[in-house]
Coordinates of C-alpha atoms and ligand atoms in Angstrom, one line a residue:
M1 CA 130.8 98.7 123.1
C2 CA 127.1 99.1 124.7
G3 CA 126.3 97.7 128.3
I4 CA 123.7 95.1 128.6
F5 CA 122.0 93.9 131.7
G6 CA 119.6 91.3 132.7
Y7 CA 117.8 90.4 136.1
N8 CA 115.8 87.5 137.0
G9 CA 114.6 87.4 140.8
A10 CA 112.4 89.1 143.0
K11 CA 109.8 92.2 142.2
G12 CA 111.5 95.5 141.3
A13 CA 113.3 94.2 138.3
P14 CA 113.1 97.3 136.0
F15 CA 114.8 99.2 139.1
K16 CA 117.7 96.7 139.2
V17 CA 117.9 96.8 135.7
K18 CA 118.3 100.8 135.9
E19 CA 120.7 100.4 138.6
G20 CA 123.0 98.1 136.6
L21 CA 122.7 100.1 133.7
K22 CA 123.8 103.2 135.7
R23 CA 127.1 101.1 136.3
L24 CA 127.8 100.1 132.8
E25 CA 127.6 103.6 131.4
D26 CA 131.3 103.7 130.8
R27 CA 130.4 101.6 127.7
G28 CA 128.0 103.9 126.0
Y29 CA 125.5 106.5 127.1
D30 CA 123.9 108.1 124.0
S31 CA 120.6 106.1 124.7
W32 CA 119.2 103.2 126.9
G33 CA 116.4 101.5 127.2
V34 CA 114.5 98.6 129.9
A35 CA 112.2 95.8 128.9
A36 CA 110.2 94.3 131.6
L37 CA 108.0 91.3 131.8
K38 CA 104.7 91.4 133.4
N39 CA 101.5 89.0 132.8
N40 CA 102.9 87.6 129.9
R41 CA 103.4 91.1 128.3
I42 CA 106.9 93.0 127.6
D43 CA 106.6 96.8 128.1
I44 CA 109.5 98.9 126.8
Y45 CA 110.8 102.4 128.0
K46 CA 113.7 103.9 126.1
R47 CA 115.4 107.1 126.1
V48 CA 118.0 109.0 124.3
G49 CA 120.6 110.6 126.5
S50 CA 122.1 109.1 129.7
I51 CA 120.5 106.9 132.4
G52 CA 122.9 108.1 134.8
E53 CA 120.4 110.7 136.6
V54 CA 117.1 108.9 135.7
N55 CA 115.5 108.1 139.2
K56 CA 112.6 106.1 138.1
I57 CA 111.4 104.6 135.1
P58 CA 107.8 104.1 134.3
L59 CA 107.6 100.4 133.9
D60 CA 105.5 97.9 136.5
E61 CA 107.9 97.4 139.2
D62 CA 105.8 94.0 140.6
S63 CA 107.9 92.7 137.2
S64 CA 110.4 90.2 138.6
I65 CA 112.4 89.8 135.2
A66 CA 113.7 92.6 132.9
I67 CA 116.8 93.4 130.5
G68 CA 118.2 96.6 129.9
H69 CA 120.8 98.4 127.5
T70 CA 122.8 101.5 127.3
R71 CA 124.0 102.2 123.9
W72 CA 127.1 103.7 121.9
A73 CA 125.6 104.2 118.4
T74 CA 127.1 102.1 115.7
H75 CA 124.6 101.7 113.1
G76 CA 121.3 104.0 113.2
G77 CA 121.6 107.7 114.5
V78 CA 121.0 108.3 118.1
E79 CA 117.4 108.1 118.0
N80 CA 114.5 106.4 120.2
K81 CA 113.7 104.1 117.7
N82 CA 117.3 102.8 117.4
A83 CA 117.7 102.3 121.3
H84 CA 117.6 99.1 122.5
P85 CA 115.8 96.7 123.5
H86 CA 114.0 96.0 120.2
L87 CA 110.6 94.2 120.2
S88 CA 109.8 91.1 117.8
S89 CA 107.1 91.8 115.8
D90 CA 104.6 90.0 117.9
G91 CA 105.9 91.2 120.9
S92 CA 106.8 88.1 122.2
F93 CA 110.4 88.8 122.7
A94 CA 112.7 91.8 123.3
L95 CA 116.5 91.6 122.3
A96 CA 119.4 94.0 123.1
H97 CA 123.0 93.5 121.4
N98 CA 126.2 94.6 122.2
G99 CA 128.7 94.2 118.8
I100 CA 128.8 94.8 115.1
V101 CA 126.9 92.1 113.0
E102 CA 129.5 92.3 110.2
N103 CA 127.3 90.6 107.7
F104 CA 124.1 92.8 108.7
Q105 CA 123.7 94.0 104.9
E106 CA 123.7 90.6 103.4
L107 CA 121.4 89.1 106.3
K108 CA 119.0 92.2 105.9
Q109 CA 118.5 91.7 102.2
D110 CA 117.9 88.0 102.6
L111 CA 115.4 88.9 105.1
Q112 CA 113.6 91.4 103.1
S113 CA 113.6 89.0 100.2
K114 CA 111.2 86.8 102.4
G115 CA 108.8 90.0 103.4
Y116 CA 110.4 91.1 106.8
E117 CA 110.2 94.8 107.3
F118 CA 112.7 96.9 109.1
S119 CA 112.0 100.0 111.1
T120 CA 115.2 101.1 112.4
E121 CA 118.5 101.4 111.1
T122 CA 120.2 99.0 113.3
D123 CA 122.2 95.8 112.9
T124 CA 120.5 94.8 116.0
E125 CA 117.1 94.5 114.2
V126 CA 118.2 92.0 111.7
I127 CA 119.1 89.6 114.9
V128 CA 115.7 90.1 115.9
K129 CA 114.2 89.2 112.6
L130 CA 116.4 86.1 112.2
V131 CA 115.3 85.1 115.7
E132 CA 111.6 85.3 114.2
E133 CA 112.5 83.6 111.1
H134 CA 114.0 80.5 113.0
S135 CA 111.2 80.5 115.2
N136 CA 108.7 80.1 112.6
K137 CA 110.3 76.9 111.5
N138 CA 108.3 75.4 114.5
I139 CA 111.5 74.8 116.3
D140 CA 112.1 75.3 120.1
F141 CA 112.8 79.0 120.8
T142 CA 116.1 78.2 122.7
E143 CA 117.2 76.5 119.3
A144 CA 115.9 79.5 117.2
V145 CA 118.0 81.8 119.4
R146 CA 121.2 79.8 118.6
K147 CA 120.7 79.0 114.9
A148 CA 120.1 83.0 114.8
F149 CA 123.1 83.5 116.5
K150 CA 125.4 80.9 114.4
D151 CA 124.2 83.4 111.5
L152 CA 125.9 86.3 112.6
K153 CA 129.6 87.3 111.5
G154 CA 131.5 89.4 114.2
R155 CA 131.9 90.1 117.8
N156 CA 128.6 90.0 119.0
T157 CA 126.7 89.3 122.5
I158 CA 122.9 89.4 122.7
I159 CA 120.3 89.2 125.6
L160 CA 116.8 88.3 124.8
L161 CA 113.8 88.5 127.2
D162 CA 111.1 85.7 125.9
A163 CA 107.6 86.4 127.2
T164 CA 106.3 83.0 126.1
K165 CA 108.6 80.9 128.8
S166 CA 109.4 84.0 130.8
R167 CA 113.1 83.2 130.2
I168 CA 116.0 85.5 129.5
Y169 CA 118.9 84.1 126.8
A170 CA 122.2 85.6 126.5
V171 CA 124.7 84.5 124.0
R172 CA 128.1 85.6 124.0
N173 CA 131.1 85.7 121.1
G174 CA 133.7 88.5 121.4
S175 CA 131.7 91.3 123.7
P176 CA 131.9 90.2 127.4
L177 CA 129.3 88.6 129.3
V178 CA 128.9 87.3 132.7
V179 CA 126.3 85.9 135.2
G180 CA 126.0 86.6 139.0
I181 CA 124.3 84.3 141.3
K182 CA 122.8 85.9 144.8
D183 CA 120.5 83.6 146.6
D184 CA 117.3 83.3 144.3
E185 CA 118.3 86.2 141.9
I186 CA 120.1 86.2 138.7
F187 CA 122.1 89.0 137.1
I188 CA 123.5 88.8 133.5
A189 CA 125.4 91.6 132.3
S190 CA 128.4 93.4 130.2
D191 CA 130.9 93.0 133.4
T192 CA 130.9 92.1 137.2
L193 CA 131.4 95.5 138.3
S194 CA 127.9 96.2 137.0
F195 CA 126.3 94.2 139.9
S196 CA 129.3 93.9 142.2
N197 CA 127.4 96.0 144.8
E198 CA 124.7 92.6 144.8
T199 CA 127.0 89.7 144.5
N200 CA 130.5 88.6 144.3
Q201 CA 129.4 84.8 142.9
I202 CA 130.1 84.6 139.2
I203 CA 129.4 82.1 136.0
E204 CA 131.8 82.6 133.5
V205 CA 130.3 82.6 129.8
E206 CA 132.8 82.0 127.3
N207 CA 132.6 82.9 123.3
N208 CA 130.3 80.9 121.4
Q209 CA 128.3 79.9 124.7
M210 CA 124.9 80.8 125.6
V211 CA 122.7 80.7 128.9
E212 CA 119.3 80.3 129.4
V213 CA 117.9 81.6 132.6
N214 CA 114.7 81.2 134.5
R215 CA 114.8 80.3 138.2
G216 CA 118.0 78.2 137.5
I217 CA 120.8 78.4 134.7
K218 CA 121.4 76.1 131.7
K219 CA 124.6 76.7 130.1
L220 CA 124.9 75.5 126.1
E221 CA 127.2 75.4 123.4
V222 CA 126.5 77.7 120.6
S223 CA 127.9 75.1 118.0
N224 CA 125.7 72.0 119.1
G225 CA 123.1 73.1 121.4
D226 CA 124.8 70.8 124.1
E227 CA 124.6 71.7 127.8
V228 CA 127.7 72.2 129.6
D229 CA 128.8 72.3 133.2
Y230 CA 129.3 75.5 135.0
K231 CA 131.0 76.2 138.1
I232 CA 130.1 79.3 140.6
K233 CA 133.4 81.2 141.1
K234 CA 133.8 83.5 144.0
M235 CA 135.3 86.6 142.5
N236 CA 137.4 89.2 144.7
L237 CA 135.7 92.0 143.7
E238 CA 136.4 95.2 145.9
E239 CA 133.0 96.5 146.7
S240 CA 132.8 98.7 143.7
R241 CA 133.8 102.1 144.9
I242 CA 131.5 103.7 142.2
D243 CA 130.9 107.1 144.2
K244 CA 132.7 110.3 144.1
E245 CA 133.8 110.3 147.6
G246 CA 133.1 113.9 148.1
H247 CA 134.3 115.1 144.8
P248 CA 132.6 116.8 142.0
H249 CA 133.5 114.1 139.3
F250 CA 135.4 111.0 139.0
M251 CA 138.0 112.3 137.0
I252 CA 139.3 114.5 139.9
K253 CA 138.9 111.7 142.4
E254 CA 140.8 109.3 139.8
I255 CA 143.5 111.8 139.3
I256 CA 144.1 112.5 143.3
E257 CA 144.1 108.2 143.8
Q258 CA 147.4 108.6 141.7
K259 CA 148.7 109.1 145.2
H260 CA 148.5 105.2 145.9
T261 CA 147.7 103.6 142.7
I262 CA 150.7 103.9 141.0
R263 CA 152.4 102.2 144.0
N264 CA 149.6 99.4 143.7
A265 CA 150.4 98.5 140.3
T266 CA 154.0 97.8 141.4
L267 CA 153.3 95.4 144.4
Y268 CA 154.4 92.2 142.8
S269 CA 157.3 90.4 144.2
Y270 CA 160.5 89.4 142.0
E271 CA 159.0 85.7 142.4
E272 CA 155.6 87.0 140.9
L273 CA 157.5 88.5 138.1
F274 CA 160.1 86.2 137.3
P275 CA 158.0 83.7 134.7
L276 CA 157.5 86.9 132.8
I277 CA 161.1 88.0 133.2
N278 CA 162.1 84.2 132.0
S279 CA 159.8 84.6 128.9
I280 CA 161.3 88.2 128.1
R281 CA 164.8 86.8 128.4
Q282 CA 164.3 84.0 126.0
A283 CA 162.3 86.3 123.5
E284 CA 164.2 87.3 120.1
H285 CA 161.8 90.2 119.8
V286 CA 159.7 91.9 122.6
Y287 CA 156.6 93.8 121.3
T288 CA 154.0 96.0 123.4
V289 CA 150.6 96.6 122.1
G290 CA 147.5 98.9 123.1
S291 CA 145.0 101.5 121.7
G292 CA 144.6 105.1 122.5
T293 CA 145.8 105.9 126.1
A294 CA 146.8 102.6 126.6
Y295 CA 148.8 102.7 123.5
F296 CA 150.7 105.6 124.8
A297 CA 151.2 103.6 128.1
A298 CA 152.3 100.6 125.9
S299 CA 154.8 103.0 123.9
Q300 CA 156.1 104.0 127.0
I301 CA 156.7 100.9 128.6
A302 CA 158.5 100.1 125.2
Y303 CA 160.6 102.9 125.4
I304 CA 161.7 102.3 129.2
L305 CA 162.3 98.7 128.3
R306 CA 164.8 99.8 125.6
R307 CA 166.4 102.2 127.4
E308 CA 166.7 100.8 130.8
S309 CA 167.1 96.9 129.9
Q310 CA 168.6 97.6 126.3
L311 CA 165.8 95.1 124.7
N312 CA 164.5 95.0 121.4
V313 CA 161.2 96.3 122.0
T314 CA 158.8 97.8 119.3
E315 CA 155.5 99.5 120.4
I316 CA 152.5 98.5 118.1
K317 CA 149.2 100.2 117.8
A318 CA 146.6 97.6 118.1
Y319 CA 144.7 98.4 115.2
E320 CA 147.7 98.8 112.8
I321 CA 149.0 95.0 113.6
S322 CA 148.9 93.9 110.2
S323 CA 152.6 94.9 108.9
Y324 CA 153.9 93.1 112.4
R325 CA 152.1 89.5 111.8
D326 CA 155.0 88.1 109.4
L327 CA 157.7 89.4 111.8
F328 CA 155.9 87.6 114.7
K329 CA 158.0 84.3 115.8
K330 CA 157.4 81.8 118.3
N331 CA 158.2 82.6 121.7
D332 CA 158.7 86.3 121.1
V333 CA 156.7 88.4 124.0
I334 CA 153.9 90.6 123.1
I335 CA 153.0 92.8 126.0
A336 CA 149.1 93.8 126.0
V337 CA 148.0 96.9 128.1
S338 CA 144.8 97.4 128.5
Q339 CA 142.5 99.0 131.3
S340 CA 139.1 97.3 130.4
G341 CA 140.9 94.3 129.1
E342 CA 138.1 94.0 126.5
T343 CA 139.2 96.4 123.6
A344 CA 138.3 94.8 120.2
D345 CA 141.4 96.0 118.6
T346 CA 143.7 94.8 121.2
I347 CA 141.9 91.3 121.5
E348 CA 142.2 90.9 117.7
A349 CA 146.0 92.0 117.9
L350 CA 146.6 89.5 120.5
E351 CA 144.8 86.7 118.4
V352 CA 147.5 87.5 115.7
A353 CA 149.9 86.8 118.1
K354 CA 148.8 83.5 119.7
Q355 CA 148.3 82.2 116.0
K356 CA 152.0 82.5 116.1
D357 CA 152.7 80.9 119.1
M358 CA 153.7 83.7 121.0
T359 CA 154.0 84.4 124.8
V360 CA 150.9 86.9 125.6
A361 CA 151.6 89.0 128.9
S362 CA 149.4 91.9 130.0
I363 CA 149.0 94.3 132.6
V364 CA 145.0 94.9 132.8
N365 CA 143.0 96.8 135.2
M366 CA 139.5 95.1 135.0
I367 CA 139.3 91.6 137.1
G368 CA 138.0 88.6 134.8
S369 CA 138.6 90.0 131.5
T370 CA 139.0 88.9 127.9
I371 CA 142.5 89.9 127.6
G372 CA 143.3 88.6 131.1
K373 CA 141.9 85.3 130.0
M374 CA 144.1 85.1 126.9
S375 CA 147.5 85.7 128.6
D376 CA 150.2 83.5 129.5
H377 CA 151.1 86.1 132.3
L378 CA 148.5 88.4 133.4
F379 CA 149.3 91.3 136.0
L380 CA 146.5 93.4 137.3
A381 CA 146.9 96.9 137.6
R382 CA 144.8 97.2 140.8
S383 CA 144.1 100.8 140.2
G384 CA 140.3 100.3 141.5
P385 CA 137.3 101.0 139.2
E386 CA 138.1 103.9 136.7
I387 CA 134.7 105.4 136.1
C388 CA 135.9 108.6 134.3
V389 CA 135.9 107.6 130.4
A390 CA 139.1 109.6 129.9
A391 CA 141.8 107.4 131.5
T392 CA 144.4 108.7 134.1
K393 CA 145.4 106.5 137.2
S394 CA 145.2 103.4 134.8
F395 CA 147.8 105.0 132.6
T396 CA 150.1 105.8 135.0
A397 CA 149.6 102.4 136.8
Q398 CA 150.4 100.7 133.5
V399 CA 153.6 102.7 132.8
A400 CA 154.8 102.4 136.4
W401 CA 154.3 98.5 136.1
G402 CA 156.2 98.7 132.8
Y403 CA 159.2 100.7 134.9
L404 CA 159.1 97.3 137.6
V405 CA 159.5 95.0 134.8
A406 CA 162.3 96.9 133.2
Y407 CA 164.3 97.4 136.7
S408 CA 163.7 93.8 137.4
L409 CA 165.2 92.5 134.0
T410 CA 168.3 94.3 135.0
N411 CA 168.6 93.1 138.7
R412 CA 167.4 96.4 140.2
F413 CA 164.1 95.3 141.6
N414 CA 164.9 96.8 145.0
R415 CA 166.1 100.0 143.6
F416 CA 163.1 100.6 141.8
Q417 CA 161.2 100.1 145.1
D418 CA 163.4 102.9 146.9
K419 CA 162.3 104.9 143.6
V420 CA 158.6 104.3 143.5
D421 CA 158.5 105.3 147.3
K422 CA 160.2 108.6 146.4
L423 CA 157.9 109.1 143.6
T424 CA 154.8 108.6 145.9
T425 CA 156.1 111.0 148.4
E426 CA 156.7 113.7 145.6
I427 CA 153.0 112.9 144.1
E428 CA 151.5 113.8 147.5
K429 CA 153.7 116.9 147.7
L430 CA 152.7 117.8 144.6
F431 CA 149.0 117.9 145.4
E432 CA 149.9 119.3 148.7
S433 CA 151.7 122.3 146.9
G434 CA 148.4 123.4 145.2
I435 CA 148.8 122.1 141.7
V436 CA 145.4 121.8 141.2
Q437 CA 144.6 125.2 142.1
D438 CA 147.6 126.5 140.2
I439 CA 146.3 124.6 137.0
G440 CA 142.9 126.2 137.8
Q441 CA 144.7 129.6 137.6
L442 CA 146.5 128.6 134.0
T443 CA 142.9 127.4 132.7
K444 CA 141.5 130.8 133.3
T445 CA 144.1 132.5 131.0
L446 CA 143.6 129.6 128.5
V447 CA 140.1 128.9 128.4
K448 CA 139.2 130.9 125.3
E449 CA 142.4 129.5 123.0
E450 CA 141.3 127.1 120.5
H451 CA 144.7 125.4 119.5
F452 CA 147.1 124.0 122.0
F453 CA 150.7 122.2 121.7
V454 CA 152.6 120.1 123.8
L455 CA 156.5 119.3 123.1
G456 CA 158.6 116.4 124.7
K457 CA 161.6 114.9 123.9
G458 CA 163.0 111.2 124.8
K459 CA 161.0 110.0 128.2
N460 CA 158.6 112.9 127.9
Y461 CA 157.7 112.0 124.4
N462 CA 154.7 109.8 125.1
I463 CA 153.7 112.1 127.6
A464 CA 153.2 115.0 125.3
L465 CA 150.8 112.7 123.4
E466 CA 148.9 111.5 125.8
G467 CA 148.8 114.8 127.8
A468 CA 147.4 116.1 124.5
L469 CA 144.7 113.4 124.2
K470 CA 143.4 114.0 127.7
V471 CA 142.8 117.7 126.8
K472 CA 141.4 117.0 123.6
E473 CA 138.9 114.3 125.0
T474 CA 137.1 116.3 127.9
S475 CA 137.7 120.2 126.6
Y476 CA 137.0 119.3 122.7
K477 CA 140.0 121.7 122.4
H478 CA 142.7 121.1 119.5
F479 CA 145.5 120.0 121.6
E480 CA 148.6 118.4 119.5
G481 CA 151.4 116.8 121.3
F482 CA 154.8 116.3 119.2
A483 CA 158.3 115.2 119.8
S484 CA 160.2 118.6 120.0
G485 CA 162.2 117.3 117.4
E486 CA 159.5 117.5 115.1
L487 CA 159.4 121.1 115.4
K488 CA 161.6 122.4 112.5
H489 CA 160.5 119.7 110.2
G490 CA 157.2 121.1 109.5
V491 CA 155.3 121.9 113.0
I492 CA 156.5 125.2 113.3
A493 CA 154.6 126.5 110.9
L494 CA 151.4 126.2 113.3
I495 CA 153.2 128.5 115.8
E496 CA 151.6 131.9 115.8
K497 CA 151.7 135.0 118.5
G498 CA 150.1 133.9 121.7
V499 CA 149.5 130.0 120.6
P500 CA 149.8 128.2 124.0
V501 CA 152.8 125.6 123.7
F502 CA 153.6 123.6 126.6
L503 CA 157.2 122.1 127.1
I504 CA 158.0 119.2 129.1
V505 CA 161.5 119.5 130.5
S506 CA 163.4 117.3 132.5
E507 CA 166.8 117.3 133.7
D508 CA 168.1 115.0 131.4
E509 CA 170.3 114.7 128.4
N510 CA 167.6 116.4 126.6
K511 CA 167.2 119.6 128.8
E512 CA 169.5 121.7 126.4
D513 CA 167.5 120.6 123.4
M514 CA 164.0 121.5 125.0
L515 CA 165.0 124.9 126.0
S516 CA 166.4 125.4 122.3
T517 CA 162.7 124.6 121.3
A518 CA 161.0 126.8 123.7
S519 CA 163.6 129.6 122.3
E520 CA 162.2 128.7 118.8
V521 CA 158.5 129.0 119.7
K522 CA 158.7 132.0 121.9
S523 CA 160.7 133.8 119.3
R524 CA 157.5 133.3 117.1
G525 CA 155.2 134.9 119.6
A526 CA 154.1 131.5 121.3
Y527 CA 152.9 131.7 124.9
T528 CA 155.2 129.4 126.6
I529 CA 154.6 126.9 129.8
G530 CA 157.3 124.8 131.2
I531 CA 156.5 122.1 133.3
A532 CA 160.0 121.6 134.6
R533 CA 162.2 121.2 137.6
N534 CA 163.3 125.2 137.4
N535 CA 162.1 128.3 136.1
N536 CA 163.6 130.0 133.2
D537 CA 163.1 133.1 131.5
L538 CA 161.9 131.0 128.4
F539 CA 158.8 130.4 130.4
D540 CA 155.9 132.9 130.3
Y541 CA 154.1 130.3 133.0
F542 CA 156.0 127.8 134.9
I543 CA 154.7 124.4 136.5
K544 CA 157.4 123.0 139.0
M545 CA 157.8 119.9 138.9
P546 CA 160.2 117.4 141.5
N547 CA 163.3 115.8 139.8
L548 CA 162.7 112.1 139.8
K549 CA 165.0 111.5 137.0
Q550 CA 164.0 108.4 135.2
L551 CA 160.5 108.3 136.7
D552 CA 159.7 111.6 135.6
P553 CA 157.4 110.7 133.1
L554 CA 155.0 109.4 136.0
I555 CA 154.4 112.6 137.6
N556 CA 154.8 115.1 134.7
I557 CA 151.6 113.8 133.2
I558 CA 149.5 114.7 136.0
P559 CA 149.3 118.6 135.2
F560 CA 148.0 117.6 131.8
Q561 CA 145.0 115.5 133.6
I562 CA 144.2 118.3 135.9
L563 CA 144.3 120.7 132.8
S564 CA 141.9 118.3 131.0
Y565 CA 139.8 118.4 134.0
K566 CA 139.8 122.3 134.6
L567 CA 139.4 123.2 131.0
A568 CA 135.9 120.9 130.8
V569 CA 134.6 122.1 134.1
A570 CA 135.4 125.7 133.2
L571 CA 133.5 125.1 129.8
E572 CA 130.6 123.3 131.5
L573 CA 130.9 120.2 130.2
N574 CA 131.1 116.6 132.0
P575 CA 134.7 115.5 132.2
D576 CA 133.5 112.1 133.1
K577 CA 131.4 111.4 130.3
P578 CA 133.1 113.3 127.0
R579 CA 130.8 113.3 124.0
N580 CA 131.1 110.2 121.8
L581 CA 133.1 108.3 123.9
A582 CA 132.8 105.2 125.7
K583 CA 135.5 103.3 128.2
S584 CA 135.1 99.7 127.1
V585 CA 135.5 99.9 123.1
T586 CA 134.6 96.5 122.3
V587 CA 133.7 97.0 118.5
K588 CA 136.5 97.7 115.8
Ligands
LIG601 C1 141.5 107.5 126.5 C2 141.2 106.2 126.8 C3 141.1 105.3 125.5 C4 141.4 103.9 126.0 C5 141.0 103.1 124.9 C6 141.8 101.7 125.1 O1 141.3 108.4 127.7 O2 140.6 105.9 127.7 O3 142.1 106.1 124.8 O4 142.9 104.0 126.5 O5 140.3 103.2 124.3 O6 141.0 100.9 126.3 P1 141.8 100.0 127.4 O7 142.7 100.6 128.1 O8 140.3 99.5 128.1 O9 142.1 98.9 126.4

């Protein structure tokens, strides 16, 4: 996690870095820092908390070269001293880091035995001392950085500001890094979105490559220091719509955007889908993989492929890949689901799949991502930037794309288009019908409760799990999702008088079972909330949903997203930035 940003260009570098960091906050926001160079001296300013609302930082705006960092703590508490950038002992360079130095204890002990003293608990300080150690060997600074980086284990990306040569260095392995070019200005950052308001000309930096930036750019291989050519690419970046467009929070804006994002994700022609369809048809087994919300989307896609295409499909939690490793076979297909395309757990799962010569497909929202580059078949979710840390529109986009694939596999591509048209119309109507206000009313009844349950079955099971995760993330309430069938096998022990239980009831083969479940929890005193086509005496509160048959899950998630938003607002929490979370989880 963490976001890094560097700028070399005109005066006003601290301002540029501050603005870039604000656009990187989805990677972590527990503390931040900026280091600026002026008259061969580096000044650093760091603060605990989010940089979001900061207008001015007390650094010399005459500086034309600066780096910065927004942090998600892994090693060392959330304190000023642990915030990045970290300054070298002689003040000659500052360093910020995204990743985890897996061998930091070993390196630290070694450096301590050589007399180095540490003043923070971060693994990052180990990199600073390592660069110092290599620099002491009378080698060029570029070489010192390269050699220090080679000593690190794990997925790490670093950025350094060097006062001696007035340069920025950045080195990548695992965690993302990209360079932006605009006339005489150079941006170096964790993602393109952070500078997409400035330029769409980029240079990609691959794993184990480093860049040295002054007025120009040099790209080097970390392994041997050889210079490598680079190309400037023009990215098709939608001009970063990173504004709330009149909404109080990104979360509600992004929930409402589902009126069109679901459709966008399915705007692929049959010809574009065909290579994937072909690979799936040739595969003995298909797997879907993701983490968190993206795992629930992956799980729903697996469900749809089983139900709609009668395929042998298994969903895998990315961080639980190990037991599947020996089952993977050449030409099996793995479909990775990810908003950011940078999730370390998902990337590691794909690395395993690639070792086994599997075909990798992915549905990713961010352009130019690591997962995208690893994929044989990449599909973009085209939801636009998702700024709220809790995923909403990316989830429905990914699931909708899964439906498109399932229907296309069974020669029902055109039929799906009609269905998605109907879905889009019904989502419009749902918002027009006042669902946001309706859930707002319900929130007033529920806000004091601490424990909630949601039950679903069949196609609505993953919706129960994702709905519960959403509410947990933004309201910090205990909200559990279960398969309704699970109830009598243990969960029912948790049901007591007044506990709110949501029941997702579709007009399908599971309706009767769901209503029996409603009856069972109600007779134990639960306060039942039906998310259903038709009201029923068993519901204490009723949220009317349309009947979209197989596509119900895509709309049934929306009440939970709104509830999650409304509860956060009622509790005076910021739904866009829940505590302890980061949007891009680039560490394991
Ligand atoms: C929850 C959420 C996370 C992500 C997970 C994977 O709202 O956003 O659970 O889904 O960290 O992230 P991506 O989709 O970027 O791979």
